[in-house]
XYZ file of C-alpha atoms in Angstrom:
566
model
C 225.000 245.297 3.178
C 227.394 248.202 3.564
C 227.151 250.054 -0.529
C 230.797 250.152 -0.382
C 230.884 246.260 -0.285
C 228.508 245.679 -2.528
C 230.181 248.389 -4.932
C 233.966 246.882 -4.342
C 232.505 243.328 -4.160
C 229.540 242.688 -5.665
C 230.364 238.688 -5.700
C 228.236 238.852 -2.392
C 225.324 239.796 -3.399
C 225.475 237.617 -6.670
C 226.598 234.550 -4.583
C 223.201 235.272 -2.682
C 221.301 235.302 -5.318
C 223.453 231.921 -7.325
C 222.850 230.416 -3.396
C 218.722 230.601 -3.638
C 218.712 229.152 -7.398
C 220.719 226.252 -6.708
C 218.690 225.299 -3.665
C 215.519 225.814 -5.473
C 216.708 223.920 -8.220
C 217.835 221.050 -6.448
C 214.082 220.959 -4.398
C 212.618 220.576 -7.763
C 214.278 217.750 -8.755
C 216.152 219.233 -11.340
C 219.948 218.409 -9.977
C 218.792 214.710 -9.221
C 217.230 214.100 -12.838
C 220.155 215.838 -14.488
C 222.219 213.507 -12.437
C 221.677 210.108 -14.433
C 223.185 211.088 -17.402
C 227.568 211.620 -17.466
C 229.306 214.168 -19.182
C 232.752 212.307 -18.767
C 232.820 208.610 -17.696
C 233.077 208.390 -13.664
C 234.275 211.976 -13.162
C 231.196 213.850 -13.571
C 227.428 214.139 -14.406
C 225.230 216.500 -15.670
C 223.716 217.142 -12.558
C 227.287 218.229 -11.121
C 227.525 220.077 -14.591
C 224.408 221.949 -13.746
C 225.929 223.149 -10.115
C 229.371 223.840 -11.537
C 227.760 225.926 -14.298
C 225.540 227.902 -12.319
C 228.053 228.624 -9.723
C 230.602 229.676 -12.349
C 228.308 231.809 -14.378
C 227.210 233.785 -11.007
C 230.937 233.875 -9.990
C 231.878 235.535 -13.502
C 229.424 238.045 -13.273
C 230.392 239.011 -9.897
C 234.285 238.755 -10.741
C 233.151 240.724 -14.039
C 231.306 244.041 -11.926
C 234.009 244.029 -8.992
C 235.303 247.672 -8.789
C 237.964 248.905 -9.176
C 239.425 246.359 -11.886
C 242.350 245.220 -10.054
C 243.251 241.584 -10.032
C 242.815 241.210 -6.217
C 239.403 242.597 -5.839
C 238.498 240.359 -9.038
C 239.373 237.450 -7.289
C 238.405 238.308 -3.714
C 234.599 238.943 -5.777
C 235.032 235.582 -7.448
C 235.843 233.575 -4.675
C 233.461 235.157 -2.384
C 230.317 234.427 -4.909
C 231.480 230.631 -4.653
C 231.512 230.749 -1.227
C 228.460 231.589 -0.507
C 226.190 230.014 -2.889
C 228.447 226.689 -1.390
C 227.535 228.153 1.963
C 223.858 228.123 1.097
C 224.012 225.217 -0.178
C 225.804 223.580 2.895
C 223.097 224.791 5.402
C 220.527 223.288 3.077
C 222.807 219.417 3.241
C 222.367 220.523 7.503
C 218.696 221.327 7.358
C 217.458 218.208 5.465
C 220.034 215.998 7.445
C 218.189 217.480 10.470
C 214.792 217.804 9.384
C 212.759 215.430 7.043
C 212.046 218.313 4.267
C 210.717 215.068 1.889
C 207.024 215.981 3.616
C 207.478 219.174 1.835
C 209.563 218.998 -0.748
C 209.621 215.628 -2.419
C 212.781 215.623 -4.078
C 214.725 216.628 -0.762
C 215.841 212.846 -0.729
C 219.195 211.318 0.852
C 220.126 210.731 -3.123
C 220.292 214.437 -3.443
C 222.135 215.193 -0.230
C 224.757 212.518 -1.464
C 225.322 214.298 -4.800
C 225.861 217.179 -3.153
C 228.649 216.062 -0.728
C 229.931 214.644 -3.204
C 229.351 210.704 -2.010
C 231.127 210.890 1.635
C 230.285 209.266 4.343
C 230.970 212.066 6.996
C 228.612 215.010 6.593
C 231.592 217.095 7.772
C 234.017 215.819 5.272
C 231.112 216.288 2.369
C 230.591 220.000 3.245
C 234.112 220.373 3.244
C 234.549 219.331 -0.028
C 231.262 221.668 -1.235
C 233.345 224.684 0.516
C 236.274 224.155 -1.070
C 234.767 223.615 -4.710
C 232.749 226.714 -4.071
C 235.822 228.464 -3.512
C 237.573 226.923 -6.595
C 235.134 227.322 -9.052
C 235.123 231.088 -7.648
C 238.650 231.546 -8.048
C 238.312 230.027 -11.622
C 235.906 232.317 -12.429
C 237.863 235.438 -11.369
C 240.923 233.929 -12.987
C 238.409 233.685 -16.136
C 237.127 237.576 -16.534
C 241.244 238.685 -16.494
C 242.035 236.698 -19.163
C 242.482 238.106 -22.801
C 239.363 238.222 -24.551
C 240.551 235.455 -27.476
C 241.809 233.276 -24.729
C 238.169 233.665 -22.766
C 236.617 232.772 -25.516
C 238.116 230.226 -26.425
C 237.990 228.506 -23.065
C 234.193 229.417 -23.031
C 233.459 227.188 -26.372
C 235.481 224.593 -25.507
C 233.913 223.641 -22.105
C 229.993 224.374 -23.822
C 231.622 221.851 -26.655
C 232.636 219.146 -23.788
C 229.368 219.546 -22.333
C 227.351 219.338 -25.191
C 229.220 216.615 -26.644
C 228.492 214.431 -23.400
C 225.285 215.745 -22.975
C 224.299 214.347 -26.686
C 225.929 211.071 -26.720
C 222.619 209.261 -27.784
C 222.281 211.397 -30.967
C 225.879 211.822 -31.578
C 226.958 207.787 -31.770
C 224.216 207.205 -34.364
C 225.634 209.674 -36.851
C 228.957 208.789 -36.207
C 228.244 205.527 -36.976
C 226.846 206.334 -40.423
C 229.631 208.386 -41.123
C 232.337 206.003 -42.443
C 235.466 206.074 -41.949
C 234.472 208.593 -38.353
C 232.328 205.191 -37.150
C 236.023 204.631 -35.187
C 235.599 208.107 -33.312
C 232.306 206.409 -31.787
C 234.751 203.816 -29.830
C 237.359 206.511 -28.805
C 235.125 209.186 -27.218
C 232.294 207.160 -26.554
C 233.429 204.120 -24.873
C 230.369 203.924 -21.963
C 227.934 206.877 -20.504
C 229.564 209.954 -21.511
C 232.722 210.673 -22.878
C 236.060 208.882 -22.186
C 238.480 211.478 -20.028
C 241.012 211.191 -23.263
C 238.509 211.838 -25.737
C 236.515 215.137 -23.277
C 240.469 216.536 -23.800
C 241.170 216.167 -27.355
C 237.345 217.637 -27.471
C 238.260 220.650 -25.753
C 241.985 220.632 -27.366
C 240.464 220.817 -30.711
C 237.848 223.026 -30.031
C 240.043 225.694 -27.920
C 242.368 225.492 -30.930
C 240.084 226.508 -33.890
C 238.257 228.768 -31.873
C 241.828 231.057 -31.316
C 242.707 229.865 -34.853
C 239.276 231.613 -36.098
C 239.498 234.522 -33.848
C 242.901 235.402 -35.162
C 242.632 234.806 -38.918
C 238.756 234.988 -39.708
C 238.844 239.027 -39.753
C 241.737 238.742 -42.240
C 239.815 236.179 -44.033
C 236.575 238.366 -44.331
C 238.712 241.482 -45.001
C 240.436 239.576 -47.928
C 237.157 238.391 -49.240
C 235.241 241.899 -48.986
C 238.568 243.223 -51.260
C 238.082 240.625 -53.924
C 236.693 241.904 -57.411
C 232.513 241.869 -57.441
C 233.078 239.072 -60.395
C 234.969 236.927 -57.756
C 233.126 237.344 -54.824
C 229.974 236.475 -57.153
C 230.982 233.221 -57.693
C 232.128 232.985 -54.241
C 229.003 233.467 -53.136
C 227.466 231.284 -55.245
C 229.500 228.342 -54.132
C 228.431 229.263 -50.926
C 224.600 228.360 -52.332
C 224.999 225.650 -53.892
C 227.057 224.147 -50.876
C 224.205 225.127 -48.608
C 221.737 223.998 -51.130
C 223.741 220.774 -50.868
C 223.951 220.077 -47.054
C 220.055 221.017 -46.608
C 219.429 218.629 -49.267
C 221.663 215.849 -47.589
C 220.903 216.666 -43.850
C 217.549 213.650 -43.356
C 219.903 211.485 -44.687
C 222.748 211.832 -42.672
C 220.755 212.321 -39.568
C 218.733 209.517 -39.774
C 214.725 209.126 -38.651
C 214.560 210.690 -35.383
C 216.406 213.808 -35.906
C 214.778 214.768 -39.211
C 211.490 214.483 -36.599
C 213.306 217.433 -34.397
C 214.191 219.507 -37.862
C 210.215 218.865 -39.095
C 209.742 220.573 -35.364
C 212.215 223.224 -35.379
C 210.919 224.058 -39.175
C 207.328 224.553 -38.034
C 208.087 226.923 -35.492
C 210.782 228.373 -37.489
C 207.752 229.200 -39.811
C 205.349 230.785 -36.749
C 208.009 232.993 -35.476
C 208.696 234.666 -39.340
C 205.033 235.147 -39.243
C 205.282 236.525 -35.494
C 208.572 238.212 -36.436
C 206.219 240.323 -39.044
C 203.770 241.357 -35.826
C 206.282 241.736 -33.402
C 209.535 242.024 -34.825
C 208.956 244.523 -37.879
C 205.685 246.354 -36.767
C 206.451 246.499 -32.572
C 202.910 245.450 -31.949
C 202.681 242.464 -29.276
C 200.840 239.572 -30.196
C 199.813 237.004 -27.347
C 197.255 235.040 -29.626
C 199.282 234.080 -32.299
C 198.329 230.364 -31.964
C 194.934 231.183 -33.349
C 196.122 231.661 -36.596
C 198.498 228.526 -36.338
C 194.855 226.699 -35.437
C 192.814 228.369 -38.045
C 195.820 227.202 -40.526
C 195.497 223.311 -39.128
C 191.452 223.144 -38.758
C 190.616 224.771 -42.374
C 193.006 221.731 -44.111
C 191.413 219.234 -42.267
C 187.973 220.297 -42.919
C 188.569 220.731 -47.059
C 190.733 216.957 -46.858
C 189.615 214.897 -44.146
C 186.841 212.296 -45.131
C 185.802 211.888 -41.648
C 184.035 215.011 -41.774
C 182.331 214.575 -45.429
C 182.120 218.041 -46.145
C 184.753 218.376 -48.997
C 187.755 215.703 -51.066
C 190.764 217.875 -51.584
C 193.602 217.221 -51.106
C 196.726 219.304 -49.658
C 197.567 221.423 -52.764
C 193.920 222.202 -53.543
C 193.267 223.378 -49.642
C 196.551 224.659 -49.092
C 195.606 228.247 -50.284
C 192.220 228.066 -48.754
C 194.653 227.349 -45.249
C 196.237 230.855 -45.708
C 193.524 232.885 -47.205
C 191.412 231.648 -43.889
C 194.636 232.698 -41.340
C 194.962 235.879 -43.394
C 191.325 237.365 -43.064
C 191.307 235.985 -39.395
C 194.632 238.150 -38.804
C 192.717 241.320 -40.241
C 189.374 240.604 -38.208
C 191.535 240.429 -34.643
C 193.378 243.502 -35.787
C 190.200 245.240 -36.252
C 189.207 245.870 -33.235
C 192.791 246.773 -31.691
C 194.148 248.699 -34.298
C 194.259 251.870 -31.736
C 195.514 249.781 -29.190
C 199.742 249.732 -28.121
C 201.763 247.473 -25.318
C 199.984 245.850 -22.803
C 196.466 246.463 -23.562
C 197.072 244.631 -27.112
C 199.119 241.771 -26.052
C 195.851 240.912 -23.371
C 193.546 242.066 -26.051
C 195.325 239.280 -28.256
C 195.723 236.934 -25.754
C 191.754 236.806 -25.178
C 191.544 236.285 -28.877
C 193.507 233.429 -28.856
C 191.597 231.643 -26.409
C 188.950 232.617 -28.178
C 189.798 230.848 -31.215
C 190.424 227.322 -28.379
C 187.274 227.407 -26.653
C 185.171 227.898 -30.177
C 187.141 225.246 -31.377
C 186.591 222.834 -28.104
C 182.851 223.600 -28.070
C 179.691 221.275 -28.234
C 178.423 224.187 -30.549
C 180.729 223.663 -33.183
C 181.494 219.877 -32.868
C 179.547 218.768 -35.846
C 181.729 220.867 -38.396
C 184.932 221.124 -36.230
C 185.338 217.789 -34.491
C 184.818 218.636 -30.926
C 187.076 217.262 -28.289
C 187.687 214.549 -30.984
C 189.272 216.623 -33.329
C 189.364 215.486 -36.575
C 191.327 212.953 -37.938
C 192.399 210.796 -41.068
C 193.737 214.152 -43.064
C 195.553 212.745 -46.025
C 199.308 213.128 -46.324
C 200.711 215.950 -48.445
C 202.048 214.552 -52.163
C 202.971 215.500 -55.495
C 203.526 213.398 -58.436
C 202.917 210.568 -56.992
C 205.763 211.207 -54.049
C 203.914 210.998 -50.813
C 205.696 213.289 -47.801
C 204.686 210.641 -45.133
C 207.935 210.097 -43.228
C 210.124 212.573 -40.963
C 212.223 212.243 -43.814
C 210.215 213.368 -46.919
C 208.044 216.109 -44.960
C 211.504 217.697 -44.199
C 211.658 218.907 -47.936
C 207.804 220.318 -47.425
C 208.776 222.333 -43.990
C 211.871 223.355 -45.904
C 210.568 224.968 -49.078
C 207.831 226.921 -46.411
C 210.566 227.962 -44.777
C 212.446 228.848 -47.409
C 209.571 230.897 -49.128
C 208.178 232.756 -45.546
C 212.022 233.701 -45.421
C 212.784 234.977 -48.621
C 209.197 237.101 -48.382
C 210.184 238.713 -45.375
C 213.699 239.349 -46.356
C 211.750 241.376 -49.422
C 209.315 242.495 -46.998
C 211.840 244.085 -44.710
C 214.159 246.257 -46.946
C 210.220 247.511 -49.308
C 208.632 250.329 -48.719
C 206.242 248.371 -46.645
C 208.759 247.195 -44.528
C 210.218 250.297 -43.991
C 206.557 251.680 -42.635
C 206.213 248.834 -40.546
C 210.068 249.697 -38.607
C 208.295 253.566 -38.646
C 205.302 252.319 -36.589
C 207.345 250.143 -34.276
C 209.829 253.376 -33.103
C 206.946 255.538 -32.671
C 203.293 255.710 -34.268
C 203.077 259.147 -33.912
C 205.471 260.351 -35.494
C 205.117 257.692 -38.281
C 201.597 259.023 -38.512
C 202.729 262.696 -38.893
C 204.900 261.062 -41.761
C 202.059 260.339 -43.623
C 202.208 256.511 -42.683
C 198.825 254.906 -42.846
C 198.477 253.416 -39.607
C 195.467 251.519 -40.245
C 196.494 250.067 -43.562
C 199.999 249.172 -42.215
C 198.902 247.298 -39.145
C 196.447 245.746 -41.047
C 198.944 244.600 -43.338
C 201.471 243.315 -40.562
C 198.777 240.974 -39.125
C 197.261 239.588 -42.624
C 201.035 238.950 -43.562
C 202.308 237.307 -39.901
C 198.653 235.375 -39.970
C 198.700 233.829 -43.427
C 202.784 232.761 -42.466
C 201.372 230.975 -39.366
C 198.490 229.474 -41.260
C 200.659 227.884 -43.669
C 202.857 226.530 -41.062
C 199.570 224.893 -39.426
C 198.224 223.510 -42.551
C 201.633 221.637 -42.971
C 201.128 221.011 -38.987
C 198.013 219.209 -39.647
C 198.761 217.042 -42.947
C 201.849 215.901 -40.499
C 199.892 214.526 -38.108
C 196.917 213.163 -39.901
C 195.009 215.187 -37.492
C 194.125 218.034 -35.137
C 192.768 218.250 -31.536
C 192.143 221.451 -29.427
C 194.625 221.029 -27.291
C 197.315 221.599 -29.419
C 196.912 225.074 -29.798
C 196.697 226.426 -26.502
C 198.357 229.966 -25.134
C 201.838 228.275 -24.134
C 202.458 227.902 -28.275
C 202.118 231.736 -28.694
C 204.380 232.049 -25.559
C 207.188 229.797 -26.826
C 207.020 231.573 -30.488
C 207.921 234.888 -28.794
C 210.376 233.415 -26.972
C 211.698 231.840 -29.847
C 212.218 235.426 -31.313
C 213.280 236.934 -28.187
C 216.124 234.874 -27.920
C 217.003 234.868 -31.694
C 216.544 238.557 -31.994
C 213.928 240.469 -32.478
C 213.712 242.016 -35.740
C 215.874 239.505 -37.194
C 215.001 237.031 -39.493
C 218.441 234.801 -38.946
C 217.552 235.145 -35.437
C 214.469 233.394 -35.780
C 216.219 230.176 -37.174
C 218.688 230.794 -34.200
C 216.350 230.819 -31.354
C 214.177 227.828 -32.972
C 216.756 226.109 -32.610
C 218.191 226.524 -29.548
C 214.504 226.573 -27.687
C 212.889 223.877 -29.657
C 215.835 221.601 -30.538
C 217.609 221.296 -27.707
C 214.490 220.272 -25.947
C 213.116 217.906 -28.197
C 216.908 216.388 -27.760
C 216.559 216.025 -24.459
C 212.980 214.978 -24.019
C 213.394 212.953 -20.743
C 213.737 216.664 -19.428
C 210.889 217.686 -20.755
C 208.746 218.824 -17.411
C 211.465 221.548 -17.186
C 211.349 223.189 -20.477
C 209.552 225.996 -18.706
C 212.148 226.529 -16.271
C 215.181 226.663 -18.689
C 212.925 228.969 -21.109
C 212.403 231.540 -17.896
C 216.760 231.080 -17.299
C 217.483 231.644 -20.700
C 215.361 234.439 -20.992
C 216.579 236.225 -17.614
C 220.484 234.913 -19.230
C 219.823 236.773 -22.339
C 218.108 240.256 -20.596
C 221.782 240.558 -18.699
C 224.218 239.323 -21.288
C 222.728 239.920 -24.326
C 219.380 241.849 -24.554
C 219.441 242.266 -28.459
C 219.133 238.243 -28.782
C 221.686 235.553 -30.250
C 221.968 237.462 -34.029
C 220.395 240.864 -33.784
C 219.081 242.817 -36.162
C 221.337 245.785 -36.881
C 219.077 248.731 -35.593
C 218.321 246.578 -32.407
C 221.978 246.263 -31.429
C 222.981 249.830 -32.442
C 220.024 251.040 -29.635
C 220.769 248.791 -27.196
C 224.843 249.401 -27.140
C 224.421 252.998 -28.091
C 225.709 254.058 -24.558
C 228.625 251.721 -25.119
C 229.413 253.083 -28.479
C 229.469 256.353 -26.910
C 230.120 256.504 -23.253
C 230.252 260.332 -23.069
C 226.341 260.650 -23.458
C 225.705 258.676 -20.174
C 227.718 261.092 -18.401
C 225.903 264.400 -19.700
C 223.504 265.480 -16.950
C 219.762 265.844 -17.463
C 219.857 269.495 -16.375
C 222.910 270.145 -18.846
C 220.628 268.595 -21.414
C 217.494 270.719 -21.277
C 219.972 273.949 -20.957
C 221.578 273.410 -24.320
């Protein structure tokens, strides 16, 4: 490609790229499965959602790096991204017409080729229709990345809102329904699969509306309430507690059974990535084997409560500190041995540890004190004065007040003089050693701290289930925690509540899509290194590196040589 092109019109290369993901997510089935649930009654699916998304987002990116920023070259970039991942996807609809591609790729079926030409008979008239929606959603996005910033925005939330709001249906009616006098909404957006065409506008009306109305006002509204008196903003912040308090309180109620099952989920990993956060987040050291202590956490309950075993006849309260004392000496034996370790070397080092932890844990050695293969099972439930947390519903309040204790200790953590040592080591060892930081005591500390947080979160773990087998702590757990704080922001403890949530709850929501939680984990995580590399809420220091260029644009243009000469 000719580097002036590519400069001036850089849609080509990223409707290349947009081209090969499509393709390879149709051959894996993805577009198809997507397909059977609608967005908005008989107009589209969320397999067409996934297309239109994916070509958008790669057209707004190209649009968004055309050079020079004139409105022509915008669009020209826009339109030709669209183009060519329809293009692409055109000469795939002509190779599997021509060739049977169902020997190789099993999902290359004549369903698939009908989605994407859009239902016509005449393969001509189909790839028509895929050029010329290539091109519009192109031109869309181009149109898009000129717009004002508020108005972008706006537009931005109130499509995700549609699409979320279609995409949820199932979960959405059911609360709805519970909700009074909003059971009526249930009949007006929801009338079949997906939402009604009238009630996927007002969505987006209302949406696009508060969004501009927040945008415009909500810095005048914080500005107003940073000038109150300290007396007044006191209380105002105490109303904001006790309405929190409130909601949390409320939520397994108003959600009903199955959703307080997804908030027991998102809690327990909410829990593992605070403890990870400590390891990774605070201290900068890269832990791969952070489901052993999760496993330690789970195996040491059921060993001191399970009856199966006959060893012991506690029950939760009694083991629960045994649970955390065990995942806190494991986390300083691992350390041990990798305390002068850094990057790669530890995360492997870690990793082997982990597996460690499985195998010991699956062996015939060990099987007549940890179960085997069989695990162990019949681990009483968790209760306390008399109230039994059996149900999604009750062990909500247990998974809550962990979470709400490993937060407020790292929010302590983070700001103490510990904390503080921890941040030193993560920017550079060395010269946090010079400083007269202990490096051996503070890593030390970092791993007992993250370990007994994770061992807590598996003794609840285990007590939930009413029993533990090997293979629920194998390497993919430690792999989705750090993802979980990747996404959230590393460093951050809001962060970690953020990315639980959107990588663990959205999932769970959607469990029919289960086999390609993988996949959207690897997109997001790609999504996130381009757009926003300091996670969904940052911690301050984390942003501040990563946008220090932006802050200060003349640095970047200082040359190297300049540099060393001053």
């Amino acid at each position: 490609m000719n580097p002036a092109a590519a400069r001036h019109f850089p849609g080509i290369r990223y409707g290349l790229i947009g081209g090969v993901c499509v393709v390879i997510l149709s051959l894996i089935g993805m577009v198809e499965a997507f397909n059977q649930r609608e967005i908005v009654t008989d107009v589209i699916t969320m397999g067409q959602t996934l297309l239109l998304l994916m070509a958008a987002f790669v057209a707004y990116l190209g649009a968004q790096r055309a050079q020079p920023r004139r409105a022509s070259t915008v669009l020209v970039s826009g339109i030709a991204s669209g183009l060519i991942m329809a293009a692409l996807l055109s000469l795939f609809v002509l190779l599997g017409n021509t060739v049977n591609l169902r020997q190789v790729f099993i999902n290359a079926s004549p369903l698939l080729f009908q989605l994407l030409t859009f239902g016509q008979e005449s393969l001509s008239a189909g790839i028509g229709l895929l050029l010329a929606a290539g091109a519009l959603v192109g031109l869309l996005a181009g149109l898009l990345s000129l717009l004002p910033g508020l108005v972008r925005r706006a537009l931005i939330t109130a499509f995700a809102s549609v699409t979320f709001a279609g995409m949820l249906q199932d979960l959405v009616t059911p609360i709805l329904s519970e909700a009074g006098p909003l059971s009526d909404l249930n009949d007006f957006l929801y009338p079949g699969n997906g939402l009604c065409v009238e009630g996927a506008v007002t969505v987006f009306i209302v949406i696009a509306a508060l969004t501009a109305a927040w945008a415009r006002k909500g810095d005048a509204a914080r500005s107003r309430i940073r000038s109150l008196p300290p007396s007044r903003r006191r209380v105002l912040n105490i109303a904001y507690i006790v309405v929190g308090v409130f909601i949390l309180l409320v939520l397994p109620q108003m959600l009903g059974l199955f959703l307080s099952e997804v908030l027991t989920i998102i809690g327990l990993y909410i829990m593992l990535g605070m403890g990870l956060n400590i390891i990774v987040g605070f201290a900068g050291m890269l832990d791969l084997g952070h489901v052993a202590y999760f496993a330690i956490g789970s195996y040491t309950m059921a060993i001191l409560t399970s009856p199966e075993l006959g060893f012991f006849s506690l029950n939760f309260w009694q083991a629960l500190p045994f649970a955390i004392v065990m995942g806190v000496i494991t986390g300083v034996l691992i350390c041990t041995p990798v305390l002068k370790m850094r990057g790669d070397y530890l995360a492997i080092t870690t990793l082997g540890f982990g597996e460690i932890i499985r195998i010991l844990v699956l062996s015939d050695w060990l099987r007549p004190w940890l179960g085997g293969a069989q695990g162990i099972g019949k681990i009483p439930r968790a209760e306390i004065f008399g109230f039994e947390f059996g149900t999604p519903q009750t062990l909500y309040y247990l998974i809550l007040a962990g979470c709400l204790l490993i937060g407020f200790i790292s929010w302590r953590l983070r700001d103490s003089r510990l904390g503080r040592s921890w941040m030193a080591v993560r920017e550079d060892e060395d010269v946090a050693q010079a400083m007269g930081i202990n490096l051996v005591s503070t890593k030390l500390k970092a791993f007992a701290v993250g370990a007994g947080f994770s061992a807590l979160s598996g003794a609840i773990f285990a007590t939930k289930l009413g029993s533990v087998y090997p293979h629920s702590f194998n390497v993919m757990i430690s792999i989705n925690i750090l993802c979980v704080i990747i996404v959230g922001g590393m460093g951050s403890i809001p962060g970690v509540i953020v990315g639980a949530a959107a990588l663990v709850g959205l999932p769970e929501l959607l469990r029919e899509f289960a086999e390609y939680r993988l996949l959207v984990y690897g997109a997001v995580l790609v999504a996130m290194m381009l757009l926003k590399p300091e996670g969904l809420w940052p911690e301050a220091t984390h942003q501040r590196e990563l946008h220090e260029e932006e802050s200060d644009p003349g640095v970047a243009d200082v040359p190297e040589t300049a540099v060393s000469r001053g």
